[in-house]
């Protein structure tokens, strides 16, 4: 089978899995994302005022600036969503008359595509289905069902570090700078890429290539800030004078957040996606494959966890600690690579944690990621009740199954063609 056939098969199957669970509960809960998209396409503005849809009246994570209402988010998700929404708008498929379908299609072409792309990258690196399987057993699966800035940014970030592995440092820097057009959350992860490049290469030339690219990738954010807030460095959260995302030098705050992210049975990443614990066992092989990736798997989680633990906020409504989404692909690829070196008893534990993680991820994907944390019961248990009390509608499920079937058939067809070229001693003809 040609490599591109395998990768395309992985992409289609992963996209199909994400598509299965896109539902109306998430579409209803995340109106702000859709409001920003509607503003760009229907009124040609990046501020939110003027919508005739009651649910799109500015509220929640918005702020007033010079008598206009803006989303307290980076604008990238709105522009990307607008690219998808515009042709739908032209054929009169609009939020006003087809809200759920329009929302689902936008999610499919944004967050769904990004998660499927990450899954394909993990397959490329791990050379195993465990790469995408581990990824889709984490909390990233529920977030693939929402047009969500942090998921999209995580996808762009993954492209950036994958390009670095391919030694495309300048282009990697462009993608890393572009990450911040979608979300400020992975800021420390873009720094981690720079640190990992230096640690792996000790080359100022390569680090400068990355930094130059980063500056170019940052231009869309700077231009947006200047045009809307008259200052290229005035990002939306700063323009909105948001203080709870600014790091605090407070020891009690730091340890409270570290407990929230790492140890609390109701909120920790390792209680939502315990399969990621195996990331530590894959580090040796990761370093052998790529010193850069090995350093990144170590440095990026440390920087991000410290960064979000110094903030006042916990992230509000979420299914699992969403502020850790940017490091999940890195932990997932290391955990997937660990499989080949595990002894039988360790593999049994791996499989148990994988199944548990998958069940937790599926519960979140089948309901909604709009869950208040912390100070609430463990989300999977609470969401199970919601699943039966208010069953969601999965309007994209037929498309999801179709993509999975096409992806599997595509992969099997490629495998069949490859087997035809096996000579009698079992070697593939070149």
PDB file of C-alpha atoms in Angstrom, residues 7-170:
ATOM      1  CA  UNK A   7      -2.490   8.242   5.719  1.00  0.00           C
ATOM      2  CA  UNK A   8      -5.652   9.168   3.832  1.00  0.00           C
ATOM      3  CA  UNK A   9      -7.364   6.094   5.259  1.00  0.00           C
ATOM      4  CA  UNK A  10      -6.370   7.122   8.797  1.00  0.00           C
ATOM      5  CA  UNK A  11      -7.604  10.654   8.155  1.00  0.00           C
ATOM      6  CA  UNK A  12     -11.006   9.531   6.844  1.00  0.00           C
ATOM      7  CA  UNK A  13     -11.602   7.017   9.633  1.00  0.00           C
ATOM      8  CA  UNK A  14     -10.573   9.545  12.299  1.00  0.00           C
ATOM      9  CA  UNK A  15     -12.758  12.245  10.755  1.00  0.00           C
ATOM     10  CA  UNK A  16     -15.641   9.792  10.596  1.00  0.00           C
ATOM     11  CA  UNK A  17     -15.295   8.942  14.286  1.00  0.00           C
ATOM     12  CA  UNK A  18     -15.296  12.638  15.214  1.00  0.00           C
ATOM     13  CA  UNK A  19     -18.321  13.252  12.980  1.00  0.00           C
ATOM     14  CA  UNK A  20     -20.422  10.501  14.575  1.00  0.00           C
ATOM     15  CA  UNK A  21     -20.964  12.481  17.755  1.00  0.00           C
ATOM     16  CA  UNK A  22     -21.485  16.047  16.519  1.00  0.00           C
ATOM     17  CA  UNK A  23     -24.762  16.954  18.220  1.00  0.00           C
ATOM     18  CA  UNK A  24     -27.314  19.656  18.899  1.00  0.00           C
ATOM     19  CA  UNK A  25     -26.412  20.097  22.588  1.00  0.00           C
ATOM     20  CA  UNK A  26     -22.961  21.418  21.732  1.00  0.00           C
ATOM     21  CA  UNK A  27     -24.366  23.503  18.861  1.00  0.00           C
ATOM     22  CA  UNK A  28     -26.813  25.122  21.261  1.00  0.00           C
ATOM     23  CA  UNK A  29     -24.281  25.615  24.060  1.00  0.00           C
ATOM     24  CA  UNK A  30     -21.585  27.306  21.970  1.00  0.00           C
ATOM     25  CA  UNK A  31     -23.528  30.157  20.430  1.00  0.00           C
ATOM     26  CA  UNK A  32     -20.705  32.688  20.763  1.00  0.00           C
ATOM     27  CA  UNK A  33     -18.556  30.820  18.248  1.00  0.00           C
ATOM     28  CA  UNK A  34     -21.408  30.865  15.744  1.00  0.00           C
ATOM     29  CA  UNK A  35     -22.247  34.497  16.489  1.00  0.00           C
ATOM     30  CA  UNK A  36     -18.749  35.584  15.483  1.00  0.00           C
ATOM     31  CA  UNK A  37     -18.957  33.616  12.244  1.00  0.00           C
ATOM     32  CA  UNK A  38     -22.386  35.044  11.424  1.00  0.00           C
ATOM     33  CA  UNK A  39     -21.147  38.608  11.992  1.00  0.00           C
ATOM     34  CA  UNK A  40     -18.320  38.245   9.486  1.00  0.00           C
ATOM     35  CA  UNK A  41     -20.377  36.613   6.732  1.00  0.00           C
ATOM     36  CA  UNK A  42     -23.742  38.337   7.083  1.00  0.00           C
ATOM     37  CA  UNK A  43     -22.680  41.845   8.132  1.00  0.00           C
ATOM     38  CA  UNK A  44     -19.006  42.042   7.260  1.00  0.00           C
ATOM     39  CA  UNK A  45     -17.984  42.956  10.812  1.00  0.00           C
ATOM     40  CA  UNK A  46     -15.863  41.314  13.490  1.00  0.00           C
ATOM     41  CA  UNK A  47     -17.934  42.824  16.286  1.00  0.00           C
ATOM     42  CA  UNK A  48     -21.111  41.054  17.331  1.00  0.00           C
ATOM     43  CA  UNK A  49     -23.774  43.764  17.349  1.00  0.00           C
ATOM     44  CA  UNK A  50     -26.660  43.706  14.893  1.00  0.00           C
ATOM     45  CA  UNK A  51     -27.714  40.064  14.732  1.00  0.00           C
ATOM     46  CA  UNK A  52     -31.422  39.287  14.365  1.00  0.00           C
ATOM     47  CA  UNK A  53     -30.944  35.916  16.091  1.00  0.00           C
ATOM     48  CA  UNK A  54     -31.854  36.278  19.806  1.00  0.00           C
ATOM     49  CA  UNK A  55     -29.242  33.708  20.892  1.00  0.00           C
ATOM     50  CA  UNK A  56     -26.528  35.796  19.223  1.00  0.00           C
ATOM     51  CA  UNK A  57     -27.162  38.925  21.288  1.00  0.00           C
ATOM     52  CA  UNK A  58     -23.752  39.634  22.896  1.00  0.00           C
ATOM     53  CA  UNK A  59     -23.390  38.165  26.382  1.00  0.00           C
ATOM     54  CA  UNK A  60     -21.050  35.889  28.303  1.00  0.00           C
ATOM     55  CA  UNK A  61     -17.432  36.041  27.095  1.00  0.00           C
ATOM     56  CA  UNK A  62     -17.793  39.407  25.377  1.00  0.00           C
ATOM     57  CA  UNK A  63     -16.678  42.943  26.129  1.00  0.00           C
ATOM     58  CA  UNK A  64     -17.501  46.461  25.017  1.00  0.00           C
ATOM     59  CA  UNK A  65     -14.886  48.527  23.208  1.00  0.00           C
ATOM     60  CA  UNK A  66     -15.779  51.934  21.779  1.00  0.00           C
ATOM     61  CA  UNK A  67     -19.498  51.095  21.918  1.00  0.00           C
ATOM     62  CA  UNK A  68     -19.087  47.779  20.116  1.00  0.00           C
ATOM     63  CA  UNK A  69     -19.305  44.225  21.432  1.00  0.00           C
ATOM     64  CA  UNK A  70     -16.411  41.870  20.746  1.00  0.00           C
ATOM     65  CA  UNK A  71     -15.836  38.224  21.608  1.00  0.00           C
ATOM     66  CA  UNK A  72     -13.220  37.725  24.268  1.00  0.00           C
ATOM     67  CA  UNK A  73     -11.532  35.204  21.976  1.00  0.00           C
ATOM     68  CA  UNK A  74      -8.871  35.248  19.327  1.00  0.00           C
ATOM     69  CA  UNK A  75     -10.516  35.852  15.932  1.00  0.00           C
ATOM     70  CA  UNK A  76      -9.074  32.942  13.961  1.00  0.00           C
ATOM     71  CA  UNK A  77     -11.904  30.525  14.675  1.00  0.00           C
ATOM     72  CA  UNK A  78     -14.437  33.068  13.394  1.00  0.00           C
ATOM     73  CA  UNK A  79     -12.580  33.667  10.132  1.00  0.00           C
ATOM     74  CA  UNK A  80     -12.009  29.959   9.555  1.00  0.00           C
ATOM     75  CA  UNK A  81     -15.663  29.236  10.277  1.00  0.00           C
ATOM     76  CA  UNK A  82     -16.683  32.076   7.963  1.00  0.00           C
ATOM     77  CA  UNK A  83     -14.858  30.386   5.072  1.00  0.00           C
ATOM     78  CA  UNK A  84     -17.129  27.374   5.584  1.00  0.00           C
ATOM     79  CA  UNK A  85     -20.292  29.367   6.270  1.00  0.00           C
ATOM     80  CA  UNK A  86     -20.057  31.711   3.276  1.00  0.00           C
ATOM     81  CA  UNK A  87     -21.013  29.163   0.559  1.00  0.00           C
ATOM     82  CA  UNK A  88     -23.818  27.867   2.797  1.00  0.00           C
ATOM     83  CA  UNK A  89     -25.048  31.437   3.198  1.00  0.00           C
ATOM     84  CA  UNK A  90     -25.107  31.887  -0.582  1.00  0.00           C
ATOM     85  CA  UNK A  91     -27.468  28.922  -1.010  1.00  0.00           C
ATOM     86  CA  UNK A  92     -29.681  30.204   1.831  1.00  0.00           C
ATOM     87  CA  UNK A  93     -28.490  27.695   4.420  1.00  0.00           C
ATOM     88  CA  UNK A  94     -28.171  30.130   7.306  1.00  0.00           C
ATOM     89  CA  UNK A  95     -28.100  30.078  11.074  1.00  0.00           C
ATOM     90  CA  UNK A  96     -31.562  31.611  11.058  1.00  0.00           C
ATOM     91  CA  UNK A  97     -33.261  28.762   9.184  1.00  0.00           C
ATOM     92  CA  UNK A  98     -30.921  25.747   9.559  1.00  0.00           C
ATOM     93  CA  UNK A  99     -29.080  26.423  12.805  1.00  0.00           C
ATOM     94  CA  UNK A 100     -28.088  22.874  13.779  1.00  0.00           C
ATOM     95  CA  UNK A 101     -27.066  21.723  10.315  1.00  0.00           C
ATOM     96  CA  UNK A 102     -25.063  24.869   9.600  1.00  0.00           C
ATOM     97  CA  UNK A 103     -23.354  24.659  12.987  1.00  0.00           C
ATOM     98  CA  UNK A 104     -22.554  20.978  12.457  1.00  0.00           C
ATOM     99  CA  UNK A 105     -21.099  21.524   8.985  1.00  0.00           C
ATOM    100  CA  UNK A 106     -18.847  24.298  10.283  1.00  0.00           C
ATOM    101  CA  UNK A 107     -17.696  22.067  13.146  1.00  0.00           C
ATOM    102  CA  UNK A 108     -17.018  19.247  10.680  1.00  0.00           C
ATOM    103  CA  UNK A 109     -14.744  21.402   8.512  1.00  0.00           C
ATOM    104  CA  UNK A 110     -12.929  23.084  11.426  1.00  0.00           C
ATOM    105  CA  UNK A 111     -12.494  21.146  14.667  1.00  0.00           C
ATOM    106  CA  UNK A 112     -13.292  17.779  13.077  1.00  0.00           C
ATOM    107  CA  UNK A 113     -10.738  18.273  10.301  1.00  0.00           C
ATOM    108  CA  UNK A 114      -8.117  19.460  12.778  1.00  0.00           C
ATOM    109  CA  UNK A 115      -8.485  16.472  15.098  1.00  0.00           C
ATOM    110  CA  UNK A 116      -8.409  14.072  12.129  1.00  0.00           C
ATOM    111  CA  UNK A 117      -5.257  15.816  10.904  1.00  0.00           C
ATOM    112  CA  UNK A 118      -3.639  15.460  14.336  1.00  0.00           C
ATOM    113  CA  UNK A 119      -4.568  11.764  14.334  1.00  0.00           C
ATOM    114  CA  UNK A 120      -2.875  11.364  10.949  1.00  0.00           C
ATOM    115  CA  UNK A 121       0.253  13.132  12.201  1.00  0.00           C
ATOM    116  CA  UNK A 122       0.386  10.756  15.169  1.00  0.00           C
ATOM    117  CA  UNK A 123       0.085   7.794  12.801  1.00  0.00           C
ATOM    118  CA  UNK A 124       2.915   9.201  10.690  1.00  0.00           C
ATOM    119  CA  UNK A 125       5.168   9.435  13.740  1.00  0.00           C
ATOM    120  CA  UNK A 126       4.191   6.246  15.574  1.00  0.00           C
ATOM    121  CA  UNK A 127       3.752   4.079  12.431  1.00  0.00           C
ATOM    122  CA  UNK A 128       0.880   2.453  14.279  1.00  0.00           C
ATOM    123  CA  UNK A 129      -2.887   2.759  14.670  1.00  0.00           C
ATOM    124  CA  UNK A 130      -2.187   3.267  18.365  1.00  0.00           C
ATOM    125  CA  UNK A 131      -1.299   6.885  17.566  1.00  0.00           C
ATOM    126  CA  UNK A 132      -4.786   7.941  16.433  1.00  0.00           C
ATOM    127  CA  UNK A 133      -6.486   5.470  18.794  1.00  0.00           C
ATOM    128  CA  UNK A 134      -4.819   6.912  21.888  1.00  0.00           C
ATOM    129  CA  UNK A 135      -5.559  10.452  20.701  1.00  0.00           C
ATOM    130  CA  UNK A 136      -9.255   9.703  20.139  1.00  0.00           C
ATOM    131  CA  UNK A 137      -9.533   8.061  23.558  1.00  0.00           C
ATOM    132  CA  UNK A 138      -8.689  11.369  25.252  1.00  0.00           C
ATOM    133  CA  UNK A 139     -10.786  14.459  25.954  1.00  0.00           C
ATOM    134  CA  UNK A 140      -9.818  15.805  22.550  1.00  0.00           C
ATOM    135  CA  UNK A 141     -12.594  13.633  21.056  1.00  0.00           C
ATOM    136  CA  UNK A 142     -15.451  15.486  22.820  1.00  0.00           C
ATOM    137  CA  UNK A 143     -13.969  18.829  21.764  1.00  0.00           C
ATOM    138  CA  UNK A 144     -13.853  17.741  18.121  1.00  0.00           C
ATOM    139  CA  UNK A 145     -17.641  18.118  18.174  1.00  0.00           C
ATOM    140  CA  UNK A 146     -17.468  21.867  18.818  1.00  0.00           C
ATOM    141  CA  UNK A 147     -16.147  24.725  16.704  1.00  0.00           C
ATOM    142  CA  UNK A 148     -13.626  25.453  19.420  1.00  0.00           C
ATOM    143  CA  UNK A 149     -10.662  27.822  19.324  1.00  0.00           C
ATOM    144  CA  UNK A 150      -8.435  25.693  21.568  1.00  0.00           C
ATOM    145  CA  UNK A 151      -8.923  22.556  19.450  1.00  0.00           C
ATOM    146  CA  UNK A 152      -8.242  24.424  16.217  1.00  0.00           C
ATOM    147  CA  UNK A 153      -5.152  26.032  17.746  1.00  0.00           C
ATOM    148  CA  UNK A 154      -3.971  22.617  18.947  1.00  0.00           C
ATOM    149  CA  UNK A 155      -4.249  21.375  15.368  1.00  0.00           C
ATOM    150  CA  UNK A 156      -2.203  24.259  13.975  1.00  0.00           C
ATOM    151  CA  UNK A 157       0.336  23.770  16.783  1.00  0.00           C
ATOM    152  CA  UNK A 158       0.653  20.075  15.917  1.00  0.00           C
ATOM    153  CA  UNK A 159       1.353  20.992  12.302  1.00  0.00           C
ATOM    154  CA  UNK A 160       4.063  23.360  13.561  1.00  0.00           C
ATOM    155  CA  UNK A 161       5.951  20.782  15.617  1.00  0.00           C
ATOM    156  CA  UNK A 162       5.496  18.110  12.935  1.00  0.00           C
ATOM    157  CA  UNK A 163       7.088  20.452  10.384  1.00  0.00           C
ATOM    158  CA  UNK A 164       9.958  20.960  12.812  1.00  0.00           C
ATOM    159  CA  UNK A 165      10.493  17.194  12.926  1.00  0.00           C
ATOM    160  CA  UNK A 166      10.670  17.405   9.120  1.00  0.00           C
ATOM    161  CA  UNK A 167      13.313  20.137   9.537  1.00  0.00           C
ATOM    162  CA  UNK A 168      11.113  22.828   7.990  1.00  0.00           C
ATOM    163  CA  UNK A 169      12.017  25.354  10.687  1.00  0.00           C
ATOM    164  CA  UNK A 170      10.942  28.527   8.903  1.00  0.00           C
TER     165      UNK A 170
END
